[in-house]
mmCIF file of C-alpha atoms in Angstrom:
data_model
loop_
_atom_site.group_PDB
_atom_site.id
_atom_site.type_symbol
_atom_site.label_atom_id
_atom_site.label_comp_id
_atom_site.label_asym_id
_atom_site.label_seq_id
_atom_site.Cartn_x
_atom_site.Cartn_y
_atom_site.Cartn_z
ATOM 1 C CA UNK A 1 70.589 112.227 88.649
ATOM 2 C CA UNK A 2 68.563 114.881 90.299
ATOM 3 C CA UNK A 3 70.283 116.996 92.836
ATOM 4 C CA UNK A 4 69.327 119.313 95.605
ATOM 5 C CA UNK A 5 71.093 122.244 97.095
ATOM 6 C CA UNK A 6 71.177 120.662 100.636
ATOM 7 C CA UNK A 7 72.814 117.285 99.147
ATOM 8 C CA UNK A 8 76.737 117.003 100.231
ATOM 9 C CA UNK A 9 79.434 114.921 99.782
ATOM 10 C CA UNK A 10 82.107 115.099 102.291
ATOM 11 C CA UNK A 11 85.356 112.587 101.980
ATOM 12 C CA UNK A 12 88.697 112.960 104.136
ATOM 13 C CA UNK A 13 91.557 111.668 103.158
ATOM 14 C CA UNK A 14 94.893 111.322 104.295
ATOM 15 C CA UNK A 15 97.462 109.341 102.735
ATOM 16 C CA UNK A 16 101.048 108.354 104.080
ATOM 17 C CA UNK A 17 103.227 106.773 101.171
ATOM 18 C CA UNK A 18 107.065 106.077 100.577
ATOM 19 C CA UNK A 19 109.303 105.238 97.481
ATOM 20 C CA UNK A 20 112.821 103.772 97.391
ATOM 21 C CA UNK A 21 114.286 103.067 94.242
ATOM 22 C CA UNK A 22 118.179 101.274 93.581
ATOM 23 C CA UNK A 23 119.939 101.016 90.923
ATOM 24 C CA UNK A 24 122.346 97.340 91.119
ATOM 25 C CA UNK A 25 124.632 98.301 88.271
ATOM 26 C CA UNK A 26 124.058 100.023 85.079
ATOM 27 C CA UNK A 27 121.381 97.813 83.901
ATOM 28 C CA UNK A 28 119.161 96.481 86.787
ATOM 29 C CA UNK A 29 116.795 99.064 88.716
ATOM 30 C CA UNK A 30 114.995 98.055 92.355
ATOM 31 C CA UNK A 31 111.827 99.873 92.914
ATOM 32 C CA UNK A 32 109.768 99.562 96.509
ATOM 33 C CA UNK A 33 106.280 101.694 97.054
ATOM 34 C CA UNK A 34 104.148 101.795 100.081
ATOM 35 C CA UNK A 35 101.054 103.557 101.074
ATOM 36 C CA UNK A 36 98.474 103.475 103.691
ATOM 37 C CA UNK A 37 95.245 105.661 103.229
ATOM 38 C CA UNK A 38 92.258 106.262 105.508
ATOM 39 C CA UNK A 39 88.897 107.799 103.882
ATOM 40 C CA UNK A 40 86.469 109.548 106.279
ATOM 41 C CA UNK A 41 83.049 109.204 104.142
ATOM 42 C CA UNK A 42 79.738 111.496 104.919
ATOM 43 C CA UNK A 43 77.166 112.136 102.729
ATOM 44 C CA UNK A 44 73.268 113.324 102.626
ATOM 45 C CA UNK A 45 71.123 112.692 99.576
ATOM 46 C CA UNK A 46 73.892 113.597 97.883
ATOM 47 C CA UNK A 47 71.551 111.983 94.967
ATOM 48 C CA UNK A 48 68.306 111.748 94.220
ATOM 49 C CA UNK A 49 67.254 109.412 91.097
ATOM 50 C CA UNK A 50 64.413 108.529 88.726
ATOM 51 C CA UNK A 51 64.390 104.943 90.980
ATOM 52 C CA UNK A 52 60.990 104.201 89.741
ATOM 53 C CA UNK A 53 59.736 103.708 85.705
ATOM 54 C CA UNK A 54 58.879 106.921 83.788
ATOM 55 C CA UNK A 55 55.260 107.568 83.062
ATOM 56 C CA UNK A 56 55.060 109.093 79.518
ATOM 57 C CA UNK A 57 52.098 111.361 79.490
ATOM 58 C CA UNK A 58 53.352 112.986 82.887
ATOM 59 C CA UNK A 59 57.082 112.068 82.318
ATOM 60 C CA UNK A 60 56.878 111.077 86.030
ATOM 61 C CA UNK A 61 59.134 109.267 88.292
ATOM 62 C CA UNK A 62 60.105 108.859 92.225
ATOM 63 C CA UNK A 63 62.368 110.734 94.096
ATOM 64 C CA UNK A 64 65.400 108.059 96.085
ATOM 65 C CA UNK A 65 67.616 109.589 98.411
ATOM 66 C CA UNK A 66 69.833 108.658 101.031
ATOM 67 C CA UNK A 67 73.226 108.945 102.687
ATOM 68 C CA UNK A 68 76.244 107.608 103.921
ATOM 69 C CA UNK A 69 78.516 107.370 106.773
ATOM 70 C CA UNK A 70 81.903 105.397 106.864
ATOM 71 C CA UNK A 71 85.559 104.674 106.898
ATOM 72 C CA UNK A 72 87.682 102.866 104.262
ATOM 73 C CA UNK A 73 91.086 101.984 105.221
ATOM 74 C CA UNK A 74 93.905 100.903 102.287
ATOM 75 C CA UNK A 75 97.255 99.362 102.476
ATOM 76 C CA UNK A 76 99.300 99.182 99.468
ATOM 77 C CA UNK A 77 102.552 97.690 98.739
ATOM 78 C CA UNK A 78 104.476 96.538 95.744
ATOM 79 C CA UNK A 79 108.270 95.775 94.362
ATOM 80 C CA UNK A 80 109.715 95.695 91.034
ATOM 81 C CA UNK A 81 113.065 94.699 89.507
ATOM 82 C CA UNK A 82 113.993 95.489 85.872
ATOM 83 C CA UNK A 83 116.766 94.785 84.209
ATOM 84 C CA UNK A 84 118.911 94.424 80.458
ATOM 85 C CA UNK A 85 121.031 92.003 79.517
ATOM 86 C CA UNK A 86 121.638 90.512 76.230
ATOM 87 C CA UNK A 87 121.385 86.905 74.356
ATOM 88 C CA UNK A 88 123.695 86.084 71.407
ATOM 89 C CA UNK A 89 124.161 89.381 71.110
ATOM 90 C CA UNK A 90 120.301 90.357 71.404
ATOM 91 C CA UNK A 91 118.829 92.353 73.529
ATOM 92 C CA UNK A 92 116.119 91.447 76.156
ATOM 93 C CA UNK A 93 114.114 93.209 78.652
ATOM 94 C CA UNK A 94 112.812 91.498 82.403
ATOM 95 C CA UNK A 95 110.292 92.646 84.885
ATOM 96 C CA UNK A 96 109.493 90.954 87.612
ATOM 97 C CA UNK A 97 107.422 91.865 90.662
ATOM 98 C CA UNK A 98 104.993 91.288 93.343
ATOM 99 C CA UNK A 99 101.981 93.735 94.961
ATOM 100 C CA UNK A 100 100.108 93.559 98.153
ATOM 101 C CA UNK A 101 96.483 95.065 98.873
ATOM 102 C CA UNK A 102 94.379 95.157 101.911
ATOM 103 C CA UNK A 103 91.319 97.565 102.429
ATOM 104 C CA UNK A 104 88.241 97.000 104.400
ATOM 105 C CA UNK A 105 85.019 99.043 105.094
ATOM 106 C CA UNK A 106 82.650 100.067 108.281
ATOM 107 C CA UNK A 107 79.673 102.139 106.991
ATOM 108 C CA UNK A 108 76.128 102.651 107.331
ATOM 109 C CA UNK A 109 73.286 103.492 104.328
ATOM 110 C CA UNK A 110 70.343 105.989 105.671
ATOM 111 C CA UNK A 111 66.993 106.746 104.724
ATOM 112 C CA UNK A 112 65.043 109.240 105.880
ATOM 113 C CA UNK A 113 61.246 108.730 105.750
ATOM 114 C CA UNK A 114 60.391 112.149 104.084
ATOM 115 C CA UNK A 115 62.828 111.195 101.125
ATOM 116 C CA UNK A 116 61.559 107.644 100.045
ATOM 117 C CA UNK A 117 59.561 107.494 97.006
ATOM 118 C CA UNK A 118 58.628 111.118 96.151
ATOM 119 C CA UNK A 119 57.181 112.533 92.888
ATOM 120 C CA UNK A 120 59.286 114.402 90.442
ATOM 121 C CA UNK A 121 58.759 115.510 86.607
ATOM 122 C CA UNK A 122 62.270 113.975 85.312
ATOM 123 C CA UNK A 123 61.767 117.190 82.656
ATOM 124 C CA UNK A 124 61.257 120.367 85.186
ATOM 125 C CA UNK A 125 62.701 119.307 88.291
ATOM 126 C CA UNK A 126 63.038 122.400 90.781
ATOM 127 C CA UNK A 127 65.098 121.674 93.431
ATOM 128 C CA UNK A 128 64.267 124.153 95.611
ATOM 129 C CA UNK A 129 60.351 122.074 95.777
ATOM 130 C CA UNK A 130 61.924 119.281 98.190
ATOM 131 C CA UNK A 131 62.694 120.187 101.601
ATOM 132 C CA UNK A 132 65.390 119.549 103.592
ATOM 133 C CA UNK A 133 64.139 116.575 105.730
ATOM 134 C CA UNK A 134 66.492 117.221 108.337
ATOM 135 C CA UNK A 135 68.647 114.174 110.195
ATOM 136 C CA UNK A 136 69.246 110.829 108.431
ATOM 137 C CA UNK A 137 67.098 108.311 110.779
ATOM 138 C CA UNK A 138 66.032 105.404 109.099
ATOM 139 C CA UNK A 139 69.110 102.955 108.594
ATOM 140 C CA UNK A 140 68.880 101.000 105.522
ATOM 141 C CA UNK A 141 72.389 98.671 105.191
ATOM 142 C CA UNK A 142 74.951 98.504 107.842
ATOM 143 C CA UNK A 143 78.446 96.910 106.967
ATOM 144 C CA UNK A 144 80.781 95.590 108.946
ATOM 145 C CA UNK A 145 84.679 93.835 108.666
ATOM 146 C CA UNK A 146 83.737 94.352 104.870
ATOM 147 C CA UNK A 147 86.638 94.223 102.693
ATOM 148 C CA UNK A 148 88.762 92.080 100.135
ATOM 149 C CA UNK A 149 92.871 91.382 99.950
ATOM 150 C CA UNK A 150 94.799 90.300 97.059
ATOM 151 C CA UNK A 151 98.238 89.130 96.238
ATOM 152 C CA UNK A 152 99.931 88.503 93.525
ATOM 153 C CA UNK A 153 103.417 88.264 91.477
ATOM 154 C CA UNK A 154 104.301 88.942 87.677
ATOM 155 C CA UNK A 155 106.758 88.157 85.109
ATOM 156 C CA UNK A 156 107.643 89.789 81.741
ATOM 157 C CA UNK A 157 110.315 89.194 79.015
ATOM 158 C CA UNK A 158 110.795 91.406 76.180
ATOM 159 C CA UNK A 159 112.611 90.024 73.368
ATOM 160 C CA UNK A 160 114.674 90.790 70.343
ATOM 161 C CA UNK A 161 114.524 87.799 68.397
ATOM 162 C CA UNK A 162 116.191 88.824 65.178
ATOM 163 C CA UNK A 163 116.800 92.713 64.900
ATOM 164 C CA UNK A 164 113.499 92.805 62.746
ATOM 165 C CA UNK A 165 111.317 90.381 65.263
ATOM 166 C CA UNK A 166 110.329 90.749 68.898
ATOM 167 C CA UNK A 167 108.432 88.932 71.541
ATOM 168 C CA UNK A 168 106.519 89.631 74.858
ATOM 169 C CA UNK A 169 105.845 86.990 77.155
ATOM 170 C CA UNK A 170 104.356 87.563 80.378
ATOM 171 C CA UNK A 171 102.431 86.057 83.249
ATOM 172 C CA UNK A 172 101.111 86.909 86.799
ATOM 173 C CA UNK A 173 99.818 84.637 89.368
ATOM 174 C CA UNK A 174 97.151 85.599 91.703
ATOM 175 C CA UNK A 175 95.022 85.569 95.150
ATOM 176 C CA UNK A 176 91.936 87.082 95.813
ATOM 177 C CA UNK A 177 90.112 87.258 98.886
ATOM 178 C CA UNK A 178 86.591 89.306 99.797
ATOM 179 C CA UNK A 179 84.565 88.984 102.898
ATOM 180 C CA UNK A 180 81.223 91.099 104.078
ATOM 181 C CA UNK A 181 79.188 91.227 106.836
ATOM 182 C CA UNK A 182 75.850 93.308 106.114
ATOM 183 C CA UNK A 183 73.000 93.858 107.674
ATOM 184 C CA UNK A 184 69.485 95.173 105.561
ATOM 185 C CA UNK A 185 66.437 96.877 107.087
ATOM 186 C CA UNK A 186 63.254 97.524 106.835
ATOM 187 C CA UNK A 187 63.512 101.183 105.014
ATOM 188 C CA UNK A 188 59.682 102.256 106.167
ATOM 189 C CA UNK A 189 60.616 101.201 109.900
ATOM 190 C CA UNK A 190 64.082 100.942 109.888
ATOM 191 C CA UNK A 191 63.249 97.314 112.010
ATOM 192 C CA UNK A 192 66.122 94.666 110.849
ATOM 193 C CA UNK A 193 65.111 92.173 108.000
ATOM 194 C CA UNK A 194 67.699 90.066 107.158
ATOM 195 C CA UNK A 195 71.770 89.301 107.630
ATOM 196 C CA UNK A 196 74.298 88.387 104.925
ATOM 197 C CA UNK A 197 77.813 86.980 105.545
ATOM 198 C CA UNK A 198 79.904 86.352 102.709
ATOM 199 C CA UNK A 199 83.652 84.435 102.629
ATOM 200 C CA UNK A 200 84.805 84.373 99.073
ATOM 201 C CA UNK A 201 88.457 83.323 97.862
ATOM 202 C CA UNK A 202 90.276 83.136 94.994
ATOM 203 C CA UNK A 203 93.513 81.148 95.003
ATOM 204 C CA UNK A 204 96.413 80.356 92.766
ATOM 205 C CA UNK A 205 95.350 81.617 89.740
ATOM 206 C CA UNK A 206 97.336 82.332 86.804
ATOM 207 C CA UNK A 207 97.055 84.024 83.823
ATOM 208 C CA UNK A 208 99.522 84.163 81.054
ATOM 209 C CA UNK A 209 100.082 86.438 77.865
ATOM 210 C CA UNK A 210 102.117 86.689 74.683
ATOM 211 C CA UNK A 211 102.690 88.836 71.543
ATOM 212 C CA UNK A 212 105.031 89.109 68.736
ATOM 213 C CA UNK A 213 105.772 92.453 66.678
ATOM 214 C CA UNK A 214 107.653 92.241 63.189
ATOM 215 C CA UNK A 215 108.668 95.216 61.592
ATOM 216 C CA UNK A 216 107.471 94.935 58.065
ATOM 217 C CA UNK A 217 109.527 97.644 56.595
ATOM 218 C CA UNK A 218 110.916 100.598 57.934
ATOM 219 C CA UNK A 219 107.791 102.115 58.459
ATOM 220 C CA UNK A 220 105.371 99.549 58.936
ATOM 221 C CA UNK A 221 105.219 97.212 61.997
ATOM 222 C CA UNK A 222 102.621 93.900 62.115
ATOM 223 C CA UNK A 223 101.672 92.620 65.181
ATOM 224 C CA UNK A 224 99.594 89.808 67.725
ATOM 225 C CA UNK A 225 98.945 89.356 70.699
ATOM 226 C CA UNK A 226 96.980 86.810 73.102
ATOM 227 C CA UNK A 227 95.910 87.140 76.344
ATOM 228 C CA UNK A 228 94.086 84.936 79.201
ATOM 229 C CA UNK A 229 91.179 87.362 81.453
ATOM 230 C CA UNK A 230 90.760 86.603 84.775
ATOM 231 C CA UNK A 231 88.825 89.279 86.932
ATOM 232 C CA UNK A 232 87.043 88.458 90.617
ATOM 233 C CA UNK A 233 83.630 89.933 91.257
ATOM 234 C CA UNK A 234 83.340 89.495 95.057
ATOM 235 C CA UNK A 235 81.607 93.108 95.311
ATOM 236 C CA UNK A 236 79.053 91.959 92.847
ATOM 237 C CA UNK A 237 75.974 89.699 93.935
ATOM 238 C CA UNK A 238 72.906 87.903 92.508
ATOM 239 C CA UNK A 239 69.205 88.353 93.804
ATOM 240 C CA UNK A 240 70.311 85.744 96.268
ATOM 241 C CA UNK A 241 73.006 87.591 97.577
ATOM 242 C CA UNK A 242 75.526 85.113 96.760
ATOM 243 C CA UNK A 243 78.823 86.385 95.070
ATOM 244 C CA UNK A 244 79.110 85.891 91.253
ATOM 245 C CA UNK A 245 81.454 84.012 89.534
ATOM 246 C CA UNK A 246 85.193 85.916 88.623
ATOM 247 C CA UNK A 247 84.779 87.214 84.757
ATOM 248 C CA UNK A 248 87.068 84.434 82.908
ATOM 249 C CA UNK A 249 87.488 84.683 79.228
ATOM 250 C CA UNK A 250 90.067 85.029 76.409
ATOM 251 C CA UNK A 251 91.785 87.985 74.463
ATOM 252 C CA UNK A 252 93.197 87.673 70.919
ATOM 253 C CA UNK A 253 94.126 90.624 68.424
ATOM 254 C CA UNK A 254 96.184 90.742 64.957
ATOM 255 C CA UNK A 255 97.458 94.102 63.815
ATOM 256 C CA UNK A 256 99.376 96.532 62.022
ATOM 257 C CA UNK A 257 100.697 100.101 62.614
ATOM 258 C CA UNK A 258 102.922 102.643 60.536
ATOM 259 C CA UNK A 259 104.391 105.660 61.260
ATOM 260 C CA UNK A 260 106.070 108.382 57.972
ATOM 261 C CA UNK A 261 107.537 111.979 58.051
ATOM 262 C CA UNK A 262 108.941 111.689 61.364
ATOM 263 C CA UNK A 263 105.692 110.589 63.117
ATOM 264 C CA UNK A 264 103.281 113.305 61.676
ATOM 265 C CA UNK A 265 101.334 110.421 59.776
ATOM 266 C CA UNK A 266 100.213 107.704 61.548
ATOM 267 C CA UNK A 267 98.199 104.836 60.490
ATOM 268 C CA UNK A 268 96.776 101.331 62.627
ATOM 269 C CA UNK A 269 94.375 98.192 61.358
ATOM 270 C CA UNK A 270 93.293 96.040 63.905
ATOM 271 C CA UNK A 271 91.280 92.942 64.501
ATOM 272 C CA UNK A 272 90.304 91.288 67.516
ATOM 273 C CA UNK A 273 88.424 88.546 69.218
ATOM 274 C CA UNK A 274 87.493 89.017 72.917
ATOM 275 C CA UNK A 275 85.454 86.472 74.725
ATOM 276 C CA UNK A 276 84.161 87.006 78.619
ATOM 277 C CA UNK A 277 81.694 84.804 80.533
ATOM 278 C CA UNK A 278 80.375 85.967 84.096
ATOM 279 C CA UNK A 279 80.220 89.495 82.902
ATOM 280 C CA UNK A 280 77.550 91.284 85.613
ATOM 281 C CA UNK A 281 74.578 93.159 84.525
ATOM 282 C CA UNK A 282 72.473 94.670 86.726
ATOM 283 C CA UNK A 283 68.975 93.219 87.208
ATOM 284 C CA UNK A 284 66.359 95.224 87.744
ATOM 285 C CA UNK A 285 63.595 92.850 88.592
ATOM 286 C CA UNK A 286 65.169 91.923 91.659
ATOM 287 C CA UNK A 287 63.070 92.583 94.501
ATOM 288 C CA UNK A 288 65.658 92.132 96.856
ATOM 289 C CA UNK A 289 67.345 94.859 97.276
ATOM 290 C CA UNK A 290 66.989 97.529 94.635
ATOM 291 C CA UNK A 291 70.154 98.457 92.562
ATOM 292 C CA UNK A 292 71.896 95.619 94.233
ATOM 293 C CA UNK A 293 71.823 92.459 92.446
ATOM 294 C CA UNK A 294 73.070 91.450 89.177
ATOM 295 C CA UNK A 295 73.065 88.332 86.852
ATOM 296 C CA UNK A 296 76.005 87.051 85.250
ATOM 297 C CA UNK A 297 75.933 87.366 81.224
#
């Protein structure tokens, strides 16, 4: 990025947030968090970037700024109870919890007419060449009740099978939920073009994982593991402007590890397999909006 002197970035941010943990015993622990923050955003060309293809005889490109007023508000809360116990004289480890998150976003995207589209050499930029061009005027994306929740609750037992073998198993079940209102205009007149509403929802999803650890010899541990990926995109769209599809995909990775003379060698060998469809890239043909849209790979 290219910066200027009279670029800012200005973010307030208070936070109010609470703990409570209990111990039930000597081998279960109760563990309660909340928080509630509220981020005051303003910025002014905080950036300016090579938006436009660089010319290689003149090493050319255009100068894209803008700014950025707004107000993100986040709630936060989540609960967790771990505990021993044994089996058959074995020991075994259990987590289990649930989270809650809400946020949501008000803001407005400027232009100003003086900063659209401006020649720079991407090689000897001077910043002191480009005025200030005074008061953002020309609004270029306004959001409104934009913002997402999500839900969930996990599970996790660690296991000692034999003293020499152990398992992980572990799973979490999910909701997801993202909605935007936006509204895009015209950056040379700042006349409105076009609305977008989006409703997106993600519900009872689960996705489960497992490994297993065996300890070779005293010094030498092999491992595996498998895992299920599961990741919503609903801040992510297409040229369209319709959301993209969550990331699904699969995780699977052998192993081993070895530690000698009291941990001052250390050794791993890993292999690993990792599969994910609906991953976004951005796509820069799209005419839509620029820097916006993405296809999924």
């Amino acid at each position: 990025c290219f910066c200027t002197s009279w670029g800012q970035w200005k973010e307030t941010t208070p936070e109010v947030f609470a703990k409570v943990t209990q111990s039930l015993g000597a081998d279960w622990t109760l563990k309660f968090n909340v928080s509630q923050q509220r981020k005051r955003i303003d910025t002014k060309y905080v950036e300016a970037f090579a938006f436009a293809p660089i010319d290689p005889p003149t090493y050319g490109g255009e100068l894209y700024g803008n700014g950025e007023q707004g107000v993100l508000r986040q709630r936060l809360a989540d609960f967790t109870l771990d505990g021993r116990f044994t089996v058959a004289g074995l020991e075994q480890e259990l987590t289990v919890g649930a989270n809650w998150q809400d946020f949501d976003y008000d803001g407005l995207n400027y232009f100003s007419l003086e900063s659209i589209y401006q020649p720079i050499d991407v090689l000897n930029f001077d910043p002191s060449a480009y005025a200030d061009p005074g008061e953002l005027v020309i609004p270029f994306i306004t959001y409104h009740e934009g913002g997402q929740k999500q839900t969930g609750a996990y599970a996790m037992l660690r296991s000692e099978l034999t003293p020499r073998l152990h398992s992980i198993l572990g799973v979490r079940y999910s909701n997801f939920r993202f909605k935007l209102r936006a509204d895009f205009f015209d950056p040379n007149t700042g006349i409105p073009t076009f609305s977008q509403n989006q409703n997106y929802k993600e519900s009872d999803i689960v996705t489960p994982y497992a490994g297993v650890t065996f300890d070779a010899t005293e010094a030498v541990s092999l491992y595996a593991s498998y895992a299920q990926i599961f990741k919503p995109q609903g801040t992510t769209f297409s040229e369209s402007l319709d959301v993209l599809e969550p990331i699904e995909g699969t995780s699977y990775e052998v192993g081993a590890k070895g530690a000698w003379l009291d941990n001052q060698l250390t050794a791993s060998l890993a292999a690993y397999l990792v599969r994910r469809e609906n991953e976004a890239v951005l796509d820069f043909e799209s005419p839509t909006v620029p820097g916006c849209c993405y296809t999924a790979a």
